[in-house]
């Protein structure tokens, strides 16, 4: 446990329940000062499947809170932010029917393709839901479950997202928020309501779904006997998905781009406009404030690059410039570009290629797709004078910072505040106490302040080389294309579009 001087205002708790661990911050609502913190790990299955037992999340939350000592019991409000898209199935007693299917489990790729076709194609999905579903989306995971584990589907009395599950354990009531539910594929952003047609198509009873809470709503209080060190009656905010919480934690304004480097990589920006990208590159998510959060996401980021470093026997920052090697680190399949069956690809080895150059190529490959989607995410809200905000676990790494700087050609700002997802949840908790906009609270806390790295000339040669390899290797990377009787023209078009964006 770590602690700080006495708080000026009421205390609030922000929770970040991520893929690998749960982090908790106890924050002074008046100043944003972190007075205590805790963290506990989760177990995730390895190999092709990505599953976790939701009970572990609850146990980790308890352990992280206990590390905060008496401060958690003094908190007046709490908010839970969680990893997006995960499918949590509960029985009549509220117990998990099976382990949760996580966002980076890609086994539902066939169901995703089928659902896109059955509901009118990609444009129809984008217009109606704001996004074109891939295997990350919860609706495809439910379709997979109904097809492959019908007994589990029949035993399911309630369907929740990861943050919904923890919030329900706190309050006893089933609620979600508009941001997280916008990543399910069964909530239509055009009408901001559950879509009966898609629910009927996948055989999901609307009664199993949680109520969608309004931004700023108090969804309940911590009930007695929760086994957690909260006082009974502590207010519970709606909670949200991890990226929406990070946007709150930054006090994000429209036009400011964010690149988040974690297990997954994401590029997002706050927007007043609902996104409808039929290519599927940009997911038109809602935000936690009543506006929108267009976002592009990759499956492979820091974890994949760390794995490459381990295979090479190198420290993660032991990169070397030069050479012509290209590495596409698609170790878990990939979402951007849409290659759920891909694996990592190494191209261009020479006798004089060094391990450090291979590691640098892994960083380049991980960042390439995110930057290719950046302009599409920003859309009409773009302001190229704004620095690119670099957040997430990788943002502290020198190799990540310099790679993003070199491949983007933009100034890069690294906020000094850490744990922005948990800080955003804390700002939401503070908002239910005061009635303020959580983003305005975070701006008052100064969470986005940090050093700025000046722009350098963009490495057009590296961008073009990666794009060319991606295009040429499309049939090899799209491992399921032959079985579907398809060719690589769609991927080739995506690669050409990225190339055009990179050279614009």
CSV table of C-alpha atoms in Angstrom, one decimal:
chain,number,residue,atom,x,y,z
A,1,UNK,CA,0.0,0.0,0.0
A,2,UNK,CA,1.1,3.6,-0.7
A,3,UNK,CA,-0.5,6.6,0.8
A,4,UNK,CA,-0.3,10.4,0.6
A,5,UNK,CA,-1.2,13.4,2.9
A,6,UNK,CA,-4.7,14.0,4.1
A,7,UNK,CA,-7.4,14.7,1.4
A,8,UNK,CA,-9.2,18.1,1.1
A,9,UNK,CA,-12.5,16.7,-0.2
A,10,UNK,CA,-14.4,13.5,-0.3
A,11,UNK,CA,-12.6,10.4,-1.4
A,12,UNK,CA,-13.7,8.4,-4.5
A,13,UNK,CA,-12.6,5.0,-5.8
A,14,UNK,CA,-11.7,4.4,-9.5
A,15,UNK,CA,-11.3,0.8,-10.6
A,16,UNK,CA,-9.6,-0.5,-13.8
A,17,UNK,CA,-10.4,-4.1,-14.3
A,18,UNK,CA,-8.2,-4.9,-17.3
A,19,UNK,CA,-7.3,-8.1,-19.1
A,20,UNK,CA,-4.3,-9.0,-16.9
A,21,UNK,CA,-5.1,-7.3,-13.5
A,22,UNK,CA,-7.3,-5.0,-11.5
A,23,UNK,CA,-6.0,-1.7,-10.4
A,24,UNK,CA,-7.6,0.6,-7.8
A,25,UNK,CA,-7.0,4.2,-7.0
A,26,UNK,CA,-8.5,6.1,-4.0
A,27,UNK,CA,-8.6,9.8,-5.1
A,28,UNK,CA,-9.3,13.1,-3.4
A,29,UNK,CA,-12.3,14.3,-5.4
A,30,UNK,CA,-11.4,18.0,-4.8
A,31,UNK,CA,-7.8,17.9,-6.1
A,32,UNK,CA,-7.3,14.6,-8.0
A,33,UNK,CA,-4.6,13.6,-5.6
A,34,UNK,CA,-4.1,9.8,-5.3
A,35,UNK,CA,-4.2,8.9,-1.6
A,36,UNK,CA,-3.9,5.1,-2.0
A,37,UNK,CA,-3.6,2.5,-4.7
A,38,UNK,CA,-3.7,-1.3,-5.0
A,39,UNK,CA,-3.3,-4.0,-7.7
A,40,UNK,CA,-3.9,-7.7,-8.1
A,41,UNK,CA,-3.5,-10.0,-11.1
A,42,UNK,CA,-5.8,-12.2,-13.1
A,43,UNK,CA,-5.2,-15.4,-14.9
A,44,UNK,CA,-6.0,-15.6,-18.7
A,45,UNK,CA,-5.8,-18.8,-20.7
A,46,UNK,CA,-3.1,-19.1,-23.3
A,47,UNK,CA,-3.1,-20.5,-26.8
A,48,UNK,CA,-5.9,-19.9,-29.2
A,49,UNK,CA,-8.5,-19.3,-26.5
A,50,UNK,CA,-8.7,-16.2,-24.3
A,51,UNK,CA,-10.8,-16.8,-21.2
A,52,UNK,CA,-11.0,-15.7,-17.6
A,53,UNK,CA,-13.1,-16.7,-14.6
A,54,UNK,CA,-15.1,-13.6,-13.6
A,55,UNK,CA,-14.8,-14.7,-10.0
A,56,UNK,CA,-11.1,-13.9,-10.3
A,57,UNK,CA,-11.9,-10.3,-11.1
A,58,UNK,CA,-14.0,-10.0,-8.0
A,59,UNK,CA,-11.3,-11.5,-5.8
A,60,UNK,CA,-8.7,-9.2,-7.4
A,61,UNK,CA,-10.9,-6.2,-6.7
A,62,UNK,CA,-11.1,-7.2,-3.1
A,63,UNK,CA,-7.4,-7.7,-2.8
A,64,UNK,CA,-6.6,-4.4,-4.5
A,65,UNK,CA,-9.0,-2.6,-2.2
A,66,UNK,CA,-7.5,-4.2,0.8
A,67,UNK,CA,-4.1,-2.8,-0.2
A,68,UNK,CA,-5.6,0.7,0.1
A,69,UNK,CA,-6.1,0.2,3.8
A,70,UNK,CA,-8.8,2.4,5.5
A,71,UNK,CA,-9.1,4.8,2.6
A,72,UNK,CA,-11.4,2.6,0.6
A,73,UNK,CA,-13.9,2.4,3.5
A,74,UNK,CA,-13.9,6.2,3.7
A,75,UNK,CA,-14.8,6.6,0.0
A,76,UNK,CA,-18.2,8.2,-0.8
A,77,UNK,CA,-18.5,6.8,-4.4
A,78,UNK,CA,-17.0,4.2,-6.7
A,79,UNK,CA,-16.9,3.5,-10.4
A,80,UNK,CA,-15.7,0.4,-12.3
A,81,UNK,CA,-14.1,0.6,-15.7
A,82,UNK,CA,-13.5,-2.7,-17.4
A,83,UNK,CA,-12.1,-4.4,-20.5
A,84,UNK,CA,-14.5,-4.1,-23.4
A,85,UNK,CA,-16.5,-6.7,-25.3
A,86,UNK,CA,-16.0,-9.7,-22.9
A,87,UNK,CA,-19.0,-12.1,-22.7
A,88,UNK,CA,-20.0,-12.9,-19.1
A,89,UNK,CA,-22.8,-15.5,-18.8
A,90,UNK,CA,-24.5,-15.9,-15.4
A,91,UNK,CA,-27.0,-18.5,-14.2
A,92,UNK,CA,-30.1,-17.9,-12.1
A,93,UNK,CA,-28.0,-17.5,-8.9
A,94,UNK,CA,-25.8,-14.9,-10.6
A,95,UNK,CA,-22.8,-17.4,-10.8
A,96,UNK,CA,-20.8,-17.6,-14.0
A,97,UNK,CA,-22.0,-20.4,-16.3
A,98,UNK,CA,-18.5,-20.7,-17.8
A,99,UNK,CA,-15.4,-18.6,-18.0
A,100,UNK,CA,-15.8,-15.3,-19.8
A,101,UNK,CA,-14.9,-15.1,-23.5
A,102,UNK,CA,-12.5,-12.1,-23.6
A,103,UNK,CA,-12.2,-9.4,-26.3
A,104,UNK,CA,-9.0,-11.0,-27.8
A,105,UNK,CA,-10.6,-14.4,-28.3
A,106,UNK,CA,-11.1,-14.7,-32.1
A,107,UNK,CA,-12.8,-18.1,-32.4
A,108,UNK,CA,-16.1,-16.3,-33.3
A,109,UNK,CA,-14.7,-15.0,-36.7
A,110,UNK,CA,-17.0,-17.2,-38.7
A,111,UNK,CA,-20.0,-16.0,-36.8
A,112,UNK,CA,-18.9,-12.4,-37.3
A,113,UNK,CA,-18.8,-12.9,-41.1
A,114,UNK,CA,-22.2,-14.6,-41.1
A,115,UNK,CA,-23.9,-11.9,-39.0
A,116,UNK,CA,-22.6,-9.1,-41.2
A,117,UNK,CA,-24.2,-10.8,-44.3
A,118,UNK,CA,-27.4,-11.8,-42.5
A,119,UNK,CA,-28.1,-8.2,-41.4
A,120,UNK,CA,-27.6,-6.5,-44.8
A,121,UNK,CA,-23.8,-6.1,-45.1
A,122,UNK,CA,-21.2,-3.9,-43.7
A,123,UNK,CA,-22.8,-0.6,-44.5
A,124,UNK,CA,-26.1,-1.5,-43.0
A,125,UNK,CA,-24.3,-2.5,-39.8
A,126,UNK,CA,-22.3,0.7,-39.7
A,127,UNK,CA,-25.3,2.9,-40.3
A,128,UNK,CA,-27.4,1.1,-37.6
A,129,UNK,CA,-24.9,0.1,-35.0
A,130,UNK,CA,-22.0,2.5,-35.7
A,131,UNK,CA,-19.6,-0.4,-36.2
A,132,UNK,CA,-19.1,-3.5,-38.3
A,133,UNK,CA,-18.7,-6.5,-35.9
A,134,UNK,CA,-15.6,-8.6,-35.9
A,135,UNK,CA,-14.8,-11.5,-33.5
A,136,UNK,CA,-14.0,-9.1,-30.7
A,137,UNK,CA,-17.6,-8.0,-30.5
A,138,UNK,CA,-19.8,-9.6,-27.9
A,139,UNK,CA,-22.7,-10.5,-30.2
A,140,UNK,CA,-20.3,-12.7,-32.2
A,141,UNK,CA,-19.2,-14.4,-29.0
A,142,UNK,CA,-22.8,-15.1,-28.0
A,143,UNK,CA,-23.5,-16.5,-31.5
A,144,UNK,CA,-20.4,-18.8,-31.1
A,145,UNK,CA,-21.6,-19.9,-27.7
A,146,UNK,CA,-25.1,-20.7,-28.9
A,147,UNK,CA,-23.8,-22.7,-31.7
A,148,UNK,CA,-21.0,-24.6,-30.0
A,149,UNK,CA,-22.1,-24.7,-26.3
A,150,UNK,CA,-25.9,-24.7,-26.5
A,151,UNK,CA,-26.2,-26.1,-22.9
A,152,UNK,CA,-24.3,-23.1,-21.7
A,153,UNK,CA,-26.5,-20.7,-23.6
A,154,UNK,CA,-29.6,-22.4,-22.2
A,155,UNK,CA,-28.3,-22.1,-18.7
A,156,UNK,CA,-27.6,-18.4,-19.1
A,157,UNK,CA,-30.1,-16.1,-17.2
A,158,UNK,CA,-28.1,-12.9,-17.5
A,159,UNK,CA,-25.5,-11.6,-20.0
A,160,UNK,CA,-23.0,-9.0,-18.8
A,161,UNK,CA,-19.9,-7.2,-19.9
A,162,UNK,CA,-16.9,-7.4,-17.5
A,163,UNK,CA,-17.6,-4.0,-15.9
A,164,UNK,CA,-21.3,-4.8,-15.6
A,165,UNK,CA,-20.5,-7.9,-13.7
A,166,UNK,CA,-18.4,-6.1,-11.1
A,167,UNK,CA,-20.9,-3.3,-10.8
A,168,UNK,CA,-23.7,-5.8,-10.3
A,169,UNK,CA,-21.7,-7.6,-7.6
A,170,UNK,CA,-21.5,-4.2,-5.8
A,171,UNK,CA,-25.1,-3.1,-6.1
A,172,UNK,CA,-27.1,-6.2,-6.7
A,173,UNK,CA,-28.7,-4.6,-9.9
A,174,UNK,CA,-27.9,-5.3,-13.5
A,175,UNK,CA,-26.8,-2.1,-15.3
A,176,UNK,CA,-24.4,-1.1,-18.0
A,177,UNK,CA,-23.5,2.2,-19.7
A,178,UNK,CA,-23.9,3.5,-23.2
A,179,UNK,CA,-20.2,3.4,-24.0
A,180,UNK,CA,-19.5,-0.2,-23.1
A,181,UNK,CA,-22.8,-1.5,-24.5
A,182,UNK,CA,-22.0,0.2,-27.8
A,183,UNK,CA,-19.2,-2.4,-28.3
A,184,UNK,CA,-21.6,-5.4,-28.0
A,185,UNK,CA,-23.2,-5.4,-31.5
A,186,UNK,CA,-26.7,-5.6,-30.1
A,187,UNK,CA,-27.1,-1.9,-29.1
A,188,UNK,CA,-28.0,0.3,-32.0
A,189,UNK,CA,-26.2,3.6,-31.7
A,190,UNK,CA,-28.6,5.2,-34.2
A,191,UNK,CA,-31.5,4.8,-31.8
A,192,UNK,CA,-29.5,4.2,-28.6
A,193,UNK,CA,-31.5,1.1,-27.8
A,194,UNK,CA,-31.2,-2.7,-27.9
A,195,UNK,CA,-31.9,-4.0,-31.3
A,196,UNK,CA,-34.6,-6.6,-31.3
A,197,UNK,CA,-33.8,-7.9,-34.8
A,198,UNK,CA,-30.2,-8.8,-34.0
A,199,UNK,CA,-31.2,-10.3,-30.7
A,200,UNK,CA,-33.7,-12.5,-32.4
A,201,UNK,CA,-31.2,-13.5,-35.0
A,202,UNK,CA,-28.7,-14.7,-32.4
A,203,UNK,CA,-31.4,-16.1,-30.0
A,204,UNK,CA,-30.7,-13.8,-27.1
A,205,UNK,CA,-33.6,-12.9,-24.8
A,206,UNK,CA,-33.7,-9.1,-24.1
A,207,UNK,CA,-34.6,-9.9,-20.5
A,208,UNK,CA,-31.1,-11.3,-20.0
A,209,UNK,CA,-29.5,-7.9,-20.7
A,210,UNK,CA,-28.8,-5.1,-18.2
A,211,UNK,CA,-30.5,-1.7,-18.1
A,212,UNK,CA,-28.5,1.0,-19.9
A,213,UNK,CA,-27.8,3.8,-17.3
A,214,UNK,CA,-27.6,7.4,-18.2
A,215,UNK,CA,-24.3,9.3,-17.9
A,216,UNK,CA,-24.0,10.7,-14.4
A,217,UNK,CA,-26.6,8.4,-12.9
A,218,UNK,CA,-26.2,6.8,-9.5
A,219,UNK,CA,-26.9,3.1,-10.4
A,220,UNK,CA,-27.1,2.0,-6.7
A,221,UNK,CA,-25.2,1.8,-3.5
A,222,UNK,CA,-22.7,-0.7,-2.2
A,223,UNK,CA,-24.9,-3.3,-0.6
A,224,UNK,CA,-24.1,-4.9,2.8
A,225,UNK,CA,-22.3,-8.2,2.8
A,226,UNK,CA,-20.3,-7.4,-0.4
A,227,UNK,CA,-17.1,-8.7,1.3
A,228,UNK,CA,-15.3,-5.6,0.1
A,229,UNK,CA,-13.9,-2.8,2.4
A,230,UNK,CA,-16.5,-0.2,1.4
A,231,UNK,CA,-19.0,1.4,3.8
A,232,UNK,CA,-22.6,0.3,3.2
A,233,UNK,CA,-24.3,3.0,1.2
A,234,UNK,CA,-21.3,4.1,-0.9
A,235,UNK,CA,-22.6,5.5,-4.2
A,236,UNK,CA,-22.0,3.5,-7.3
A,237,UNK,CA,-21.5,5.3,-10.7
A,238,UNK,CA,-22.5,3.6,-14.0
A,239,UNK,CA,-18.9,2.6,-14.8
A,240,UNK,CA,-17.8,2.2,-18.4
A,241,UNK,CA,-15.3,0.5,-20.8
A,242,UNK,CA,-11.6,1.0,-20.4
A,243,UNK,CA,-11.1,3.3,-23.4
A,244,UNK,CA,-14.1,5.5,-22.5
A,245,UNK,CA,-12.7,5.8,-19.0
A,246,UNK,CA,-9.3,6.8,-20.3
A,247,UNK,CA,-11.0,9.5,-22.3
A,248,UNK,CA,-12.6,10.8,-19.1
A,249,UNK,CA,-9.3,10.5,-17.3
A,250,UNK,CA,-7.7,12.7,-19.9
A,251,UNK,CA,-10.5,15.3,-19.9
A,252,UNK,CA,-10.5,14.7,-23.6
A,253,UNK,CA,-11.8,17.4,-26.0
A,254,UNK,CA,-12.8,16.8,-29.6
A,255,UNK,CA,-9.9,16.8,-32.1
A,256,UNK,CA,-7.2,15.5,-29.7
A,257,UNK,CA,-5.9,12.1,-30.8
A,258,UNK,CA,-5.0,9.4,-28.3
A,259,UNK,CA,-2.9,6.4,-28.8
A,260,UNK,CA,-3.1,3.8,-26.0
A,261,UNK,CA,-0.4,1.2,-25.8
A,262,UNK,CA,-1.5,-1.8,-23.8
A,263,UNK,CA,-2.1,-5.5,-24.4
A,264,UNK,CA,-4.1,-4.1,-27.3
A,265,UNK,CA,-3.3,-0.9,-29.1
A,266,UNK,CA,-6.0,1.7,-29.6
A,267,UNK,CA,-6.4,5.1,-31.4
A,268,UNK,CA,-9.4,7.2,-30.4
A,269,UNK,CA,-10.7,10.7,-30.1
A,270,UNK,CA,-13.7,12.4,-28.5
A,271,UNK,CA,-16.3,13.5,-31.1
A,272,UNK,CA,-19.6,15.2,-31.3
A,273,UNK,CA,-20.4,13.1,-34.4
A,274,UNK,CA,-21.5,9.5,-34.6
A,275,UNK,CA,-19.1,7.5,-36.7
A,276,UNK,CA,-20.4,5.1,-39.4
A,277,UNK,CA,-17.3,3.5,-41.1
A,278,UNK,CA,-18.4,0.6,-43.4
A,279,UNK,CA,-14.8,-0.6,-43.8
A,280,UNK,CA,-14.9,-1.7,-40.2
A,281,UNK,CA,-11.6,0.0,-39.4
A,282,UNK,CA,-13.2,2.6,-37.1
A,283,UNK,CA,-15.6,1.4,-34.4
A,284,UNK,CA,-18.2,4.1,-33.8
A,285,UNK,CA,-18.5,3.7,-30.0
A,286,UNK,CA,-20.4,6.0,-27.7
A,287,UNK,CA,-18.5,7.7,-24.9
A,288,UNK,CA,-19.4,7.9,-21.2
A,289,UNK,CA,-20.7,11.5,-21.4
A,290,UNK,CA,-23.4,11.4,-24.1
A,291,UNK,CA,-21.2,12.0,-27.1
A,292,UNK,CA,-19.0,9.6,-29.2
A,293,UNK,CA,-15.7,7.9,-29.1
A,294,UNK,CA,-14.6,6.7,-32.6
A,295,UNK,CA,-11.8,4.1,-32.1
A,296,UNK,CA,-9.6,1.7,-34.0
A,297,UNK,CA,-8.1,-1.2,-32.1
A,298,UNK,CA,-5.4,-3.8,-32.7
A,299,UNK,CA,-5.1,-7.1,-30.9
A,300,UNK,CA,-1.3,-7.1,-30.8
A,301,UNK,CA,0.6,-4.4,-29.0
A,302,UNK,CA,2.9,-4.4,-25.9
A,303,UNK,CA,2.4,-8.1,-25.0
A,304,UNK,CA,3.3,-9.2,-28.6
A,305,UNK,CA,6.3,-7.0,-28.8
A,306,UNK,CA,7.5,-8.1,-25.3
A,307,UNK,CA,7.1,-11.7,-26.5
A,308,UNK,CA,9.4,-11.0,-29.5
A,309,UNK,CA,11.9,-9.4,-27.2
A,310,UNK,CA,11.9,-12.5,-25.0
A,311,UNK,CA,12.4,-14.8,-28.0
A,312,UNK,CA,15.4,-12.7,-29.0
A,313,UNK,CA,16.7,-12.6,-25.4
A,314,UNK,CA,16.6,-8.8,-25.4
A,315,UNK,CA,15.4,-6.2,-23.0
A,316,UNK,CA,12.3,-4.5,-24.4
A,317,UNK,CA,14.2,-1.2,-25.2
A,318,UNK,CA,17.2,-2.9,-26.8
A,319,UNK,CA,16.3,-1.8,-30.4
A,320,UNK,CA,18.6,-0.9,-33.2
A,321,UNK,CA,17.9,1.2,-36.2
A,322,UNK,CA,18.7,0.3,-39.8
A,323,UNK,CA,18.2,-2.7,-41.9
A,324,UNK,CA,15.3,-3.7,-44.1
A,325,UNK,CA,13.6,-6.3,-42.0
A,326,UNK,CA,9.8,-6.2,-41.5
A,327,UNK,CA,7.9,-7.9,-38.7
A,328,UNK,CA,4.1,-8.1,-38.5
A,329,UNK,CA,3.5,-9.2,-34.8
A,330,UNK,CA,0.1,-10.7,-35.3
A,331,UNK,CA,0.6,-13.3,-32.6
A,332,UNK,CA,-3.0,-13.5,-31.6
A,333,UNK,CA,-4.6,-13.0,-35.1
A,334,UNK,CA,-5.4,-9.3,-35.8
A,335,UNK,CA,-8.3,-6.9,-35.7
A,336,UNK,CA,-6.8,-4.0,-37.6
A,337,UNK,CA,-6.3,-5.1,-40.4
A,338,UNK,CA,-9.1,-7.7,-40.1
A,339,UNK,CA,-7.0,-10.9,-40.0
A,340,UNK,CA,-8.4,-13.1,-37.2
A,341,UNK,CA,-6.5,-16.2,-38.3
A,342,UNK,CA,-3.1,-14.5,-39.0
A,343,UNK,CA,0.1,-15.3,-37.2
A,344,UNK,CA,3.3,-13.3,-36.9
A,345,UNK,CA,5.3,-12.8,-40.1
A,346,UNK,CA,9.0,-11.9,-40.5
A,347,UNK,CA,10.3,-10.8,-43.9
A,348,UNK,CA,13.5,-9.4,-45.2
A,349,UNK,CA,16.2,-11.2,-43.1
A,350,UNK,CA,19.8,-10.7,-44.2
A,351,UNK,CA,23.1,-12.0,-42.9
A,352,UNK,CA,23.8,-8.6,-41.3
A,353,UNK,CA,20.3,-8.3,-39.7
A,354,UNK,CA,20.8,-7.8,-35.9
A,355,UNK,CA,18.4,-8.9,-33.1
A,356,UNK,CA,17.9,-5.3,-32.2
A,357,UNK,CA,16.7,-4.5,-35.7
A,358,UNK,CA,14.2,-7.4,-35.6
A,359,UNK,CA,12.9,-6.0,-32.3
A,360,UNK,CA,12.6,-2.5,-33.8
A,361,UNK,CA,10.7,-4.0,-36.7
A,362,UNK,CA,8.2,-5.6,-34.2
A,363,UNK,CA,7.6,-2.1,-32.7
A,364,UNK,CA,7.2,-0.7,-36.2
A,365,UNK,CA,4.7,-3.4,-37.2
A,366,UNK,CA,2.6,-2.9,-34.1
A,367,UNK,CA,2.4,0.9,-34.5
A,368,UNK,CA,1.8,0.9,-38.3
A,369,UNK,CA,-1.8,-0.2,-38.3
A,370,UNK,CA,-2.8,2.2,-35.5
A,371,UNK,CA,-1.3,5.2,-37.3
A,372,UNK,CA,-2.9,4.1,-40.6
A,373,UNK,CA,-6.3,4.3,-38.9
A,374,UNK,CA,-5.6,7.7,-37.2
A,375,UNK,CA,-7.0,10.0,-39.8
A,376,UNK,CA,-10.2,7.9,-40.2
A,377,UNK,CA,-10.7,8.1,-36.4
A,378,UNK,CA,-10.3,11.8,-36.3
A,379,UNK,CA,-12.4,12.6,-39.3
A,380,UNK,CA,-13.6,16.1,-39.4
A,381,UNK,CA,-12.5,16.8,-35.9
A,382,UNK,CA,-8.8,16.6,-36.8
A,383,UNK,CA,-6.4,19.2,-35.6
A,384,UNK,CA,-2.9,18.4,-36.7
A,385,UNK,CA,-1.4,21.0,-34.4
A,386,UNK,CA,-2.5,18.9,-31.4
A,387,UNK,CA,0.1,16.5,-30.0
A,388,UNK,CA,-0.7,12.8,-30.1
A,389,UNK,CA,-1.4,11.8,-26.5
A,390,UNK,CA,0.5,8.6,-25.7
A,391,UNK,CA,-1.0,6.6,-22.8
A,392,UNK,CA,-1.1,3.0,-21.5
A,393,UNK,CA,1.6,0.8,-20.1
A,394,UNK,CA,3.8,1.2,-23.2
A,395,UNK,CA,3.7,5.0,-23.1
A,396,UNK,CA,6.6,5.0,-20.5
A,397,UNK,CA,8.8,3.0,-22.8
A,398,UNK,CA,11.5,4.8,-24.7
A,399,UNK,CA,11.3,2.5,-27.7
A,400,UNK,CA,7.5,2.9,-27.9
A,401,UNK,CA,7.8,6.7,-27.6
A,402,UNK,CA,10.4,7.0,-30.4
A,403,UNK,CA,8.6,4.6,-32.7
A,404,UNK,CA,5.3,6.5,-32.5
A,405,UNK,CA,7.2,9.8,-32.9
A,406,UNK,CA,9.2,8.6,-36.0
A,407,UNK,CA,6.2,6.8,-37.8
A,408,UNK,CA,3.6,9.5,-37.0
A,409,UNK,CA,5.6,12.7,-37.7
A,410,UNK,CA,3.6,14.3,-34.9
A,411,UNK,CA,4.5,15.9,-31.6
A,412,UNK,CA,3.9,13.3,-28.9
A,413,UNK,CA,2.8,14.2,-25.4
A,414,UNK,CA,3.1,11.7,-22.5
A,415,UNK,CA,0.8,12.6,-19.6
A,416,UNK,CA,2.6,12.5,-16.3
A,417,UNK,CA,-0.5,11.0,-14.6
A,418,UNK,CA,-0.5,7.2,-14.6
A,419,UNK,CA,-3.4,4.8,-14.5
A,420,UNK,CA,-5.7,7.0,-16.6
A,421,UNK,CA,-8.4,4.4,-16.9
A,422,UNK,CA,-8.7,4.2,-13.1
A,423,UNK,CA,-8.4,8.0,-12.9
A,424,UNK,CA,-11.3,8.3,-15.4
A,425,UNK,CA,-13.4,6.0,-13.3
A,426,UNK,CA,-12.6,8.1,-10.3
A,427,UNK,CA,-13.6,11.2,-12.1
A,428,UNK,CA,-16.9,9.5,-13.0
A,429,UNK,CA,-17.4,8.6,-9.3
A,430,UNK,CA,-16.6,12.3,-8.4
A,431,UNK,CA,-19.2,13.4,-10.9
A,432,UNK,CA,-22.0,11.5,-9.3
A,433,UNK,CA,-21.2,13.3,-6.1
A,434,UNK,CA,-21.1,16.8,-7.5
A,435,UNK,CA,-23.2,16.6,-10.7
A,436,UNK,CA,-20.2,17.9,-12.7
A,437,UNK,CA,-19.0,16.6,-16.1
A,438,UNK,CA,-16.3,14.0,-15.3
A,439,UNK,CA,-14.1,15.2,-18.1
A,440,UNK,CA,-14.2,18.7,-16.7
A,441,UNK,CA,-13.3,17.3,-13.3
A,442,UNK,CA,-10.3,15.5,-14.9
A,443,UNK,CA,-9.2,18.7,-16.6
A,444,UNK,CA,-9.3,20.5,-13.2
A,445,UNK,CA,-7.1,17.7,-11.8
A,446,UNK,CA,-4.6,18.4,-14.7
A,447,UNK,CA,-4.4,14.7,-15.6
A,448,UNK,CA,-3.2,15.3,-19.2
A,449,UNK,CA,-0.3,17.5,-18.4
A,450,UNK,CA,3.1,16.0,-19.3
A,451,UNK,CA,6.2,16.5,-21.4
A,452,UNK,CA,5.9,17.0,-25.2
A,453,UNK,CA,8.4,15.4,-27.6
A,454,UNK,CA,8.8,17.6,-30.7
A,455,UNK,CA,7.7,16.2,-34.1
A,456,UNK,CA,10.4,14.6,-36.3
A,457,UNK,CA,10.3,13.8,-40.0
A,458,UNK,CA,8.0,10.9,-40.7
A,459,UNK,CA,9.8,7.7,-41.7
A,460,UNK,CA,8.0,7.2,-45.1
A,461,UNK,CA,10.4,4.4,-46.1
A,462,UNK,CA,9.5,2.3,-43.2
A,463,UNK,CA,5.7,2.9,-43.6
A,464,UNK,CA,5.8,2.0,-47.3
A,465,UNK,CA,7.9,-1.1,-46.7
A,466,UNK,CA,5.4,-2.4,-44.1
A,467,UNK,CA,2.5,-1.6,-46.3
A,468,UNK,CA,4.0,-3.4,-49.2
A,469,UNK,CA,4.8,-6.5,-47.2
A,470,UNK,CA,1.2,-6.5,-45.8
A,471,UNK,CA,-0.2,-6.3,-49.3
A,472,UNK,CA,2.0,-9.0,-50.7
A,473,UNK,CA,1.6,-11.4,-47.8
A,474,UNK,CA,-2.2,-11.1,-47.7
A,475,UNK,CA,-3.0,-14.6,-48.9
A,476,UNK,CA,-0.5,-16.0,-46.4
A,477,UNK,CA,-1.8,-13.9,-43.5
A,478,UNK,CA,-5.5,-14.5,-44.2
A,479,UNK,CA,-5.2,-18.1,-43.1
A,480,UNK,CA,-8.9,-18.8,-43.5
A,481,UNK,CA,-9.4,-17.2,-46.9
A,482,UNK,CA,-8.8,-20.4,-48.9
A,483,UNK,CA,-11.4,-22.3,-46.8
A,484,UNK,CA,-13.9,-19.5,-47.5
A,485,UNK,CA,-13.1,-19.5,-51.2
A,486,UNK,CA,-12.1,-15.8,-51.0
A,487,UNK,CA,-9.2,-13.9,-52.4
A,488,UNK,CA,-7.2,-11.1,-50.8
A,489,UNK,CA,-8.6,-8.2,-52.7
A,490,UNK,CA,-10.3,-6.6,-49.7
A,491,UNK,CA,-7.1,-6.7,-47.7
A,492,UNK,CA,-5.2,-5.4,-50.6
A,493,UNK,CA,-7.6,-2.5,-50.8
A,494,UNK,CA,-7.1,-1.8,-47.1
A,495,UNK,CA,-3.3,-1.9,-47.5
A,496,UNK,CA,-3.5,0.6,-50.4
A,497,UNK,CA,-5.7,2.9,-48.4
A,498,UNK,CA,-3.2,2.8,-45.5
A,499,UNK,CA,-0.4,3.5,-48.0
A,500,UNK,CA,-2.3,6.5,-49.3
A,501,UNK,CA,-3.0,7.7,-45.8
A,502,UNK,CA,0.7,7.3,-44.9
A,503,UNK,CA,1.8,9.4,-47.9
A,504,UNK,CA,-0.9,12.0,-47.7
